[in-house]
């Protein structure tokens, strides 16, 4: 579908969503799943299907009730001006925290894989400068770039899976017993939390057209994302085993190093690192736009482009000051990530839908 210069389609939005999910998915989900559910960890994304489809239904129901309004406007309409603004401020703080964490994780991943002698602050600066420059052209640049490159990312995942399949040991992924259900559910919390980013993207709903097709494309996105998460965990845990997968700093990268493309191309981890850079770049850029849109809604601004450089400087200092070591960074994010993702990504949208129905019921009774 062709869109106007400053608008994107629902399909493009879900392309962006799939790209930003793939960044944390390859960074820590196999490690988390192996730690929580051992050899059964690769099954954990299946548990995410129910809450994620429920989230799609909730978002679709809200948007249908309040057509032609942004999510920020919907929140203030349902909850009132002051309480609604308070909620928007909470989401703003949450997105800024995520933006800070992922900017720092991006630098940590590069220093761990290819640039061990370069300081994090240099890598962060070299990331934020092009992002700040690109965002002046609007979010459509990110959406179109994701639409073009997502098929390539998917093809690489399938290709790597095929070449790594012979290296999988069945004792690394089996057996899976009935008493593994509780660990599998616990292992699914991280995946479920990452999928909650879908709600955050709808703070960009004023930039999205063709909302009627959201539910249909949402179900397709469910299949693609859940399948990809299962495949990444299955291959990583299957090749490395539980003990290595749960302890390695970058288990997916170690797994990729085991691949050999028909004994002709070795060291294909360089391609994977390039994909990581692209997915991290997309993730950080997208949360930049969400942050700016929330600021625009809270303070009723007409243009947020003058704030791009200010936000970039703020994120630089926050990402450098959030922790002194990678261990502290992981502990900090693990403590906050899951409860806040569940609360703001699933809990609040459900509350919002219930309040909208109650408000509609009260209005119909007073007529």
Short mmCIF file of C-alpha atoms in Angstrom, two decimals:
data_model
loop_
_atom_site.label_atom_id
_atom_site.label_comp_id
_atom_site.label_asym_id
_atom_site.label_seq_id
_atom_site.Cartn_x
_atom_site.Cartn_y
_atom_site.Cartn_z
CA UNK A 1 0.00 0.00 0.00
CA UNK A 2 1.27 3.46 -0.95
CA UNK A 3 1.28 5.97 1.87
CA UNK A 4 1.75 9.71 2.11
CA UNK A 5 5.15 11.21 2.81
CA UNK A 6 4.80 11.30 6.61
CA UNK A 7 2.56 8.24 7.04
CA UNK A 8 3.22 4.50 7.16
CA UNK A 9 0.92 1.52 6.72
CA UNK A 10 0.05 -1.03 9.40
CA UNK A 11 2.02 -3.57 7.41
CA UNK A 12 5.13 -1.38 7.56
CA UNK A 13 4.64 -0.83 11.29
CA UNK A 14 4.60 -4.59 11.86
CA UNK A 15 7.75 -4.95 9.76
CA UNK A 16 9.40 -2.47 12.13
CA UNK A 17 8.01 -4.38 15.12
CA UNK A 18 9.46 -7.67 13.88
CA UNK A 19 12.86 -6.04 13.38
CA UNK A 20 12.95 -4.50 16.86
CA UNK A 21 11.87 -7.80 18.46
CA UNK A 22 14.75 -9.60 16.75
CA UNK A 23 17.34 -7.39 18.46
CA UNK A 24 16.75 -8.42 22.12
CA UNK A 25 15.65 -11.87 20.96
CA UNK A 26 19.11 -12.69 19.66
CA UNK A 27 20.89 -10.91 22.50
CA UNK A 28 19.47 -12.50 25.63
CA UNK A 29 16.36 -14.65 25.10
CA UNK A 30 18.18 -17.98 24.52
CA UNK A 31 20.31 -17.28 27.59
CA UNK A 32 17.26 -16.43 29.71
CA UNK A 33 15.25 -19.42 28.46
CA UNK A 34 18.10 -21.87 29.11
CA UNK A 35 18.55 -20.50 32.63
CA UNK A 36 14.84 -20.78 33.49
CA UNK A 37 13.75 -23.97 31.70
CA UNK A 38 16.98 -25.80 30.75
CA UNK A 39 16.53 -28.03 27.68
CA UNK A 40 12.82 -27.15 27.50
CA UNK A 41 13.54 -23.43 27.16
CA UNK A 42 13.09 -23.41 23.38
CA UNK A 43 9.38 -24.25 23.85
CA UNK A 44 8.73 -21.10 25.93
CA UNK A 45 7.69 -18.77 23.04
CA UNK A 46 4.61 -20.96 22.51
CA UNK A 47 3.26 -19.62 25.82
CA UNK A 48 3.48 -16.07 24.41
CA UNK A 49 0.83 -16.76 21.76
CA UNK A 50 -2.16 -16.25 24.07
CA UNK A 51 -1.11 -12.93 25.68
CA UNK A 52 0.15 -11.53 22.39
CA UNK A 53 -3.03 -12.34 20.47
CA UNK A 54 -5.00 -10.90 23.40
CA UNK A 55 -2.93 -7.70 23.11
CA UNK A 56 -3.69 -7.48 19.39
CA UNK A 57 -7.41 -7.87 20.15
CA UNK A 58 -7.29 -5.19 22.87
CA UNK A 59 -5.43 -2.68 20.68
CA UNK A 60 -7.75 -3.32 17.75
CA UNK A 61 -10.85 -2.90 19.94
CA UNK A 62 -9.56 0.40 21.37
CA UNK A 63 -8.64 1.82 17.98
CA UNK A 64 -12.01 0.88 16.48
CA UNK A 65 -13.83 2.72 19.27
CA UNK A 66 -11.75 5.87 18.85
CA UNK A 67 -11.08 6.22 15.15
CA UNK A 68 -8.80 8.98 13.86
CA UNK A 69 -7.27 9.53 17.33
CA UNK A 70 -3.73 8.81 18.43
CA UNK A 71 -3.20 6.46 21.37
CA UNK A 72 -2.17 9.43 23.52
CA UNK A 73 -5.43 11.21 22.68
CA UNK A 74 -7.40 8.05 23.40
CA UNK A 75 -5.81 7.73 26.85
CA UNK A 76 -6.64 11.33 27.79
CA UNK A 77 -10.17 10.97 26.39
CA UNK A 78 -10.89 7.86 28.46
CA UNK A 79 -9.03 8.76 31.66
CA UNK A 80 -9.45 12.51 31.70
CA UNK A 81 -6.95 15.28 31.09
CA UNK A 82 -4.88 15.11 34.29
CA UNK A 83 -4.87 11.37 34.94
CA UNK A 84 -4.31 10.74 31.25
CA UNK A 85 -1.29 13.07 31.23
CA UNK A 86 0.10 11.27 34.27
CA UNK A 87 -0.18 7.95 32.44
CA UNK A 88 1.55 9.43 29.39
CA UNK A 89 4.39 10.68 31.59
CA UNK A 90 4.81 7.15 33.00
CA UNK A 91 5.02 5.74 29.47
CA UNK A 92 7.48 8.47 28.53
CA UNK A 93 9.75 7.48 31.43
CA UNK A 94 9.42 3.81 30.49
CA UNK A 95 10.36 4.39 26.85
CA UNK A 96 13.30 6.62 27.83
CA UNK A 97 14.51 3.85 30.15
CA UNK A 98 14.22 1.28 27.35
CA UNK A 99 15.98 3.63 24.96
CA UNK A 100 18.78 4.12 27.48
CA UNK A 101 19.17 0.39 28.11
CA UNK A 102 19.19 -0.61 24.45
CA UNK A 103 21.65 2.14 23.52
CA UNK A 104 24.05 0.86 26.18
CA UNK A 105 23.43 -2.78 25.24
CA UNK A 106 24.20 -1.90 21.62
CA UNK A 107 27.60 -0.56 22.62
CA UNK A 108 28.24 -3.52 24.95
CA UNK A 109 27.42 -5.99 22.18
CA UNK A 110 29.85 -4.32 19.77
CA UNK A 111 32.67 -4.23 22.35
CA UNK A 112 32.04 -7.91 23.17
CA UNK A 113 32.07 -9.04 19.55
CA UNK A 114 34.20 -6.89 17.24
CA UNK A 115 35.49 -3.72 18.95
CA UNK A 116 37.01 -4.79 22.29
CA UNK A 117 39.49 -1.90 22.34
CA UNK A 118 36.99 0.90 21.72
CA UNK A 119 35.24 2.64 24.61
CA UNK A 120 31.48 2.44 24.90
CA UNK A 121 31.11 6.21 24.81
CA UNK A 122 32.70 6.38 21.35
CA UNK A 123 30.36 3.70 19.97
CA UNK A 124 27.33 5.39 21.49
CA UNK A 125 28.27 8.74 19.95
CA UNK A 126 28.85 7.09 16.55
CA UNK A 127 25.36 5.58 16.82
CA UNK A 128 23.40 8.57 18.07
CA UNK A 129 24.77 11.05 15.52
CA UNK A 130 23.45 9.23 12.40
CA UNK A 131 20.18 8.43 14.19
CA UNK A 132 19.65 12.10 15.05
CA UNK A 133 20.42 13.06 11.46
CA UNK A 134 18.15 10.41 9.93
CA UNK A 135 15.16 11.18 12.18
CA UNK A 136 14.92 14.65 10.69
CA UNK A 137 13.59 12.94 7.57
CA UNK A 138 10.82 11.29 9.58
CA UNK A 139 9.84 7.80 10.72
CA UNK A 140 8.95 6.73 7.17
CA UNK A 141 12.65 6.23 6.42
CA UNK A 142 12.90 3.61 9.18
CA UNK A 143 9.68 1.92 8.05
CA UNK A 144 10.74 1.64 4.41
CA UNK A 145 14.20 0.44 5.34
CA UNK A 146 12.67 -2.27 7.55
CA UNK A 147 10.28 -3.31 4.78
CA UNK A 148 13.18 -3.81 2.39
CA UNK A 149 15.60 -5.56 4.74
CA UNK A 150 13.29 -7.78 6.82
CA UNK A 151 13.05 -10.47 4.08
CA UNK A 152 16.86 -10.56 4.00
CA UNK A 153 17.00 -10.99 7.79
CA UNK A 154 14.43 -13.79 7.58
CA UNK A 155 16.33 -15.52 4.78
CA UNK A 156 19.54 -15.40 6.81
CA UNK A 157 17.79 -16.95 9.82
CA UNK A 158 16.40 -19.81 7.72
CA UNK A 159 19.72 -20.38 5.96
CA UNK A 160 21.68 -20.48 9.21
CA UNK A 161 19.15 -22.84 10.73
CA UNK A 162 19.56 -25.24 7.81
CA UNK A 163 23.35 -25.29 8.08
CA UNK A 164 23.32 -25.57 11.87
CA UNK A 165 20.71 -28.33 11.96
CA UNK A 166 23.28 -31.18 11.72
CA UNK A 167 25.12 -29.75 14.75
CA UNK A 168 22.09 -29.96 17.04
CA UNK A 169 22.26 -32.64 19.73
CA UNK A 170 18.92 -34.12 20.70
CA UNK A 171 19.96 -34.45 24.34
CA UNK A 172 20.35 -30.64 24.43
CA UNK A 173 16.67 -30.05 23.56
CA UNK A 174 15.00 -33.21 24.84
CA UNK A 175 13.33 -34.60 26.84
CA UNK A 176 10.51 -32.17 27.57
CA UNK A 177 8.25 -33.49 30.33
CA UNK A 178 4.93 -32.47 31.85
CA UNK A 179 6.73 -31.15 34.94
CA UNK A 180 8.60 -28.69 32.68
CA UNK A 181 5.42 -26.63 32.26
CA UNK A 182 6.13 -24.26 35.17
CA UNK A 183 9.76 -23.58 34.11
CA UNK A 184 8.58 -23.07 30.51
CA UNK A 185 6.02 -20.50 31.65
CA UNK A 186 8.69 -18.70 33.70
CA UNK A 187 11.03 -18.75 30.70
CA UNK A 188 8.30 -17.20 28.54
CA UNK A 189 8.13 -14.01 30.63
CA UNK A 190 11.04 -12.36 28.81
CA UNK A 191 9.65 -13.16 25.36
CA UNK A 192 6.21 -11.96 26.41
CA UNK A 193 7.74 -8.74 27.71
CA UNK A 194 9.52 -8.03 24.44
CA UNK A 195 6.34 -8.64 22.44
CA UNK A 196 4.61 -6.00 24.59
CA UNK A 197 6.55 -3.37 22.62
CA UNK A 198 3.70 -3.58 20.11
CA UNK A 199 1.57 -1.34 22.35
CA UNK A 200 4.35 1.25 22.55
CA UNK A 201 4.42 1.51 18.77
CA UNK A 202 0.80 2.65 18.78
CA UNK A 203 1.85 5.91 20.36
CA UNK A 204 2.73 6.51 16.71
CA UNK A 205 -0.84 5.78 15.60
CA UNK A 206 -1.21 9.32 14.23
CA UNK A 207 1.42 8.31 11.66
CA UNK A 208 -0.33 5.07 10.66
CA UNK A 209 -2.93 4.54 7.94
CA UNK A 210 -5.09 1.54 6.99
CA UNK A 211 -5.85 0.62 10.60
CA UNK A 212 -8.67 -1.68 9.45
CA UNK A 213 -6.14 -4.32 8.43
CA UNK A 214 -4.31 -4.31 11.79
CA UNK A 215 -5.90 -7.46 13.21
CA UNK A 216 -5.23 -9.52 10.06
CA UNK A 217 -1.62 -8.39 9.77
CA UNK A 218 -1.28 -8.77 13.55
CA UNK A 219 -2.07 -12.48 13.35
CA UNK A 220 0.52 -12.87 10.60
CA UNK A 221 3.05 -11.02 12.77
CA UNK A 222 2.22 -13.40 15.64
CA UNK A 223 3.08 -16.43 13.50
CA UNK A 224 6.30 -14.88 12.16
CA UNK A 225 7.60 -13.62 15.51
CA UNK A 226 6.73 -16.70 17.57
CA UNK A 227 8.21 -19.00 14.92
CA UNK A 228 11.39 -16.91 14.78
CA UNK A 229 11.78 -16.91 18.57
CA UNK A 230 11.32 -20.68 18.73
CA UNK A 231 13.83 -21.19 15.92
CA UNK A 232 16.49 -18.96 17.51
CA UNK A 233 16.18 -20.69 20.90
CA UNK A 234 15.94 -24.18 19.39
CA UNK A 235 19.12 -23.73 17.35
CA UNK A 236 21.10 -21.96 20.10
CA UNK A 237 20.25 -24.37 22.93
CA UNK A 238 20.42 -27.37 20.57
CA UNK A 239 23.92 -26.55 19.35
CA UNK A 240 25.52 -25.17 22.53
CA UNK A 241 23.68 -27.06 25.26
CA UNK A 242 22.09 -25.58 28.36
CA UNK A 243 25.26 -24.94 30.38
CA UNK A 244 26.97 -22.92 27.63
CA UNK A 245 23.81 -21.13 26.46
CA UNK A 246 22.99 -19.87 29.95
CA UNK A 247 26.54 -18.67 30.73
CA UNK A 248 27.86 -17.31 27.42
CA UNK A 249 27.66 -13.51 27.04
CA UNK A 250 26.47 -13.79 23.41
CA UNK A 251 25.27 -17.38 22.88
CA UNK A 252 23.76 -16.69 19.45
CA UNK A 253 27.09 -15.40 18.13
CA UNK A 254 28.90 -18.47 19.46
CA UNK A 255 26.27 -20.64 17.77
CA UNK A 256 26.69 -18.87 14.44
CA UNK A 257 30.44 -19.47 14.56
CA UNK A 258 29.68 -23.19 14.35
CA UNK A 259 28.11 -22.75 10.91
CA UNK A 260 29.94 -23.50 7.70
CA UNK A 261 28.20 -22.79 4.40
CA UNK A 262 29.05 -25.89 2.37
CA UNK A 263 32.64 -25.61 3.58
CA UNK A 264 33.19 -22.52 1.42
CA UNK A 265 32.40 -19.55 3.65
CA UNK A 266 33.73 -19.50 7.17
CA UNK A 267 33.35 -16.78 9.80
CA UNK A 268 29.87 -15.81 8.65
CA UNK A 269 29.37 -14.19 12.04
CA UNK A 270 30.38 -10.94 10.31
CA UNK A 271 27.08 -11.05 8.41
CA UNK A 272 25.17 -11.68 11.62
CA UNK A 273 26.90 -8.78 13.37
CA UNK A 274 25.92 -6.53 10.45
CA UNK A 275 22.30 -7.64 10.90
CA UNK A 276 22.57 -6.99 14.65
CA UNK A 277 23.80 -3.47 13.97
CA UNK A 278 20.85 -2.85 11.66
CA UNK A 279 18.27 -4.27 14.10
CA UNK A 280 19.71 -2.33 17.04
CA UNK A 281 19.80 0.82 14.93
CA UNK A 282 16.13 0.31 14.04
CA UNK A 283 15.17 -0.39 17.66
CA UNK A 284 16.91 2.71 19.01
CA UNK A 285 15.55 4.91 16.20
CA UNK A 286 12.00 3.67 16.74
CA UNK A 287 12.07 4.33 20.49
CA UNK A 288 13.49 7.77 19.70
CA UNK A 289 10.40 8.50 17.59
CA UNK A 290 8.03 7.08 20.24
CA UNK A 291 9.70 9.27 22.88
CA UNK A 292 9.39 12.38 20.73
CA UNK A 293 5.75 11.61 19.96
CA UNK A 294 4.96 11.23 23.67
CA UNK A 295 6.66 14.56 24.41
CA UNK A 296 4.64 16.11 21.59
CA UNK A 297 1.37 14.77 23.05
CA UNK A 298 2.12 15.73 26.66
CA UNK A 299 3.25 19.28 25.93
CA UNK A 300 1.04 19.90 22.86
CA UNK A 301 3.99 20.68 20.59
CA UNK A 302 3.60 21.17 16.86
CA UNK A 303 7.13 20.08 15.93
CA UNK A 304 9.63 17.95 17.86
CA UNK A 305 12.54 18.12 15.43
CA UNK A 306 14.34 20.77 17.53
CA UNK A 307 14.30 18.26 20.41
CA UNK A 308 16.10 15.48 18.52
CA UNK A 309 19.63 16.65 19.37
CA UNK A 310 18.67 17.42 22.97
CA UNK A 311 17.21 13.92 23.39
CA UNK A 312 20.30 12.36 21.80
CA UNK A 313 22.56 14.16 24.29
CA UNK A 314 20.33 13.10 27.19
CA UNK A 315 20.37 9.45 26.08
CA UNK A 316 24.16 9.56 25.75
CA UNK A 317 24.63 10.63 29.37
CA UNK A 318 21.92 8.29 30.68
CA UNK A 319 23.33 5.27 28.82
CA UNK A 320 26.82 5.96 30.13
CA UNK A 321 25.65 6.53 33.70
CA UNK A 322 23.10 3.73 34.04
CA UNK A 323 25.74 1.21 35.14
CA UNK A 324 29.49 0.82 35.44
CA UNK A 325 29.68 -2.81 34.26
CA UNK A 326 27.76 -5.12 31.95
CA UNK A 327 26.82 -7.31 34.92
CA UNK A 328 25.19 -4.36 36.70
CA UNK A 329 23.39 -3.45 33.47
CA UNK A 330 21.92 -6.95 33.13
CA UNK A 331 20.90 -7.09 36.79
CA UNK A 332 19.23 -3.69 36.55
CA UNK A 333 17.31 -4.52 33.38
CA UNK A 334 16.28 -8.00 34.57
CA UNK A 335 14.89 -6.54 37.80
CA UNK A 336 12.72 -3.93 36.08
CA UNK A 337 12.07 -5.28 32.60
CA UNK A 338 9.59 -8.11 33.17
CA UNK A 339 7.27 -6.50 35.78
CA UNK A 340 7.12 -3.15 33.94
CA UNK A 341 6.60 -4.83 30.56
CA UNK A 342 3.71 -6.88 31.93
CA UNK A 343 2.17 -3.87 33.67
CA UNK A 344 2.53 -1.27 30.91
CA UNK A 345 2.47 -3.60 27.91
CA UNK A 346 -0.48 -5.82 28.86
CA UNK A 347 -2.08 -4.70 32.12
CA UNK A 348 -2.76 -1.07 31.25
CA UNK A 349 -4.15 -1.72 27.73
CA UNK A 350 -6.68 -4.12 29.26
CA UNK A 351 -7.62 -1.54 31.91
CA UNK A 352 -7.96 1.07 29.16
CA UNK A 353 -10.32 -1.15 27.16
CA UNK A 354 -12.44 -1.92 30.23
CA UNK A 355 -12.67 1.78 31.13
CA UNK A 356 -13.68 2.65 27.58
CA UNK A 357 -16.51 0.11 27.70
CA UNK A 358 -17.64 1.33 31.14
CA UNK A 359 -17.59 4.93 29.94
CA UNK A 360 -19.61 4.03 26.88
CA UNK A 361 -22.10 2.12 29.07
CA UNK A 362 -22.51 5.08 31.42
CA UNK A 363 -23.15 7.44 28.50
CA UNK A 364 -25.76 5.14 26.98
CA UNK A 365 -27.58 4.84 30.34
CA UNK A 366 -27.73 8.61 30.84
CA UNK A 367 -29.37 9.23 27.47
#
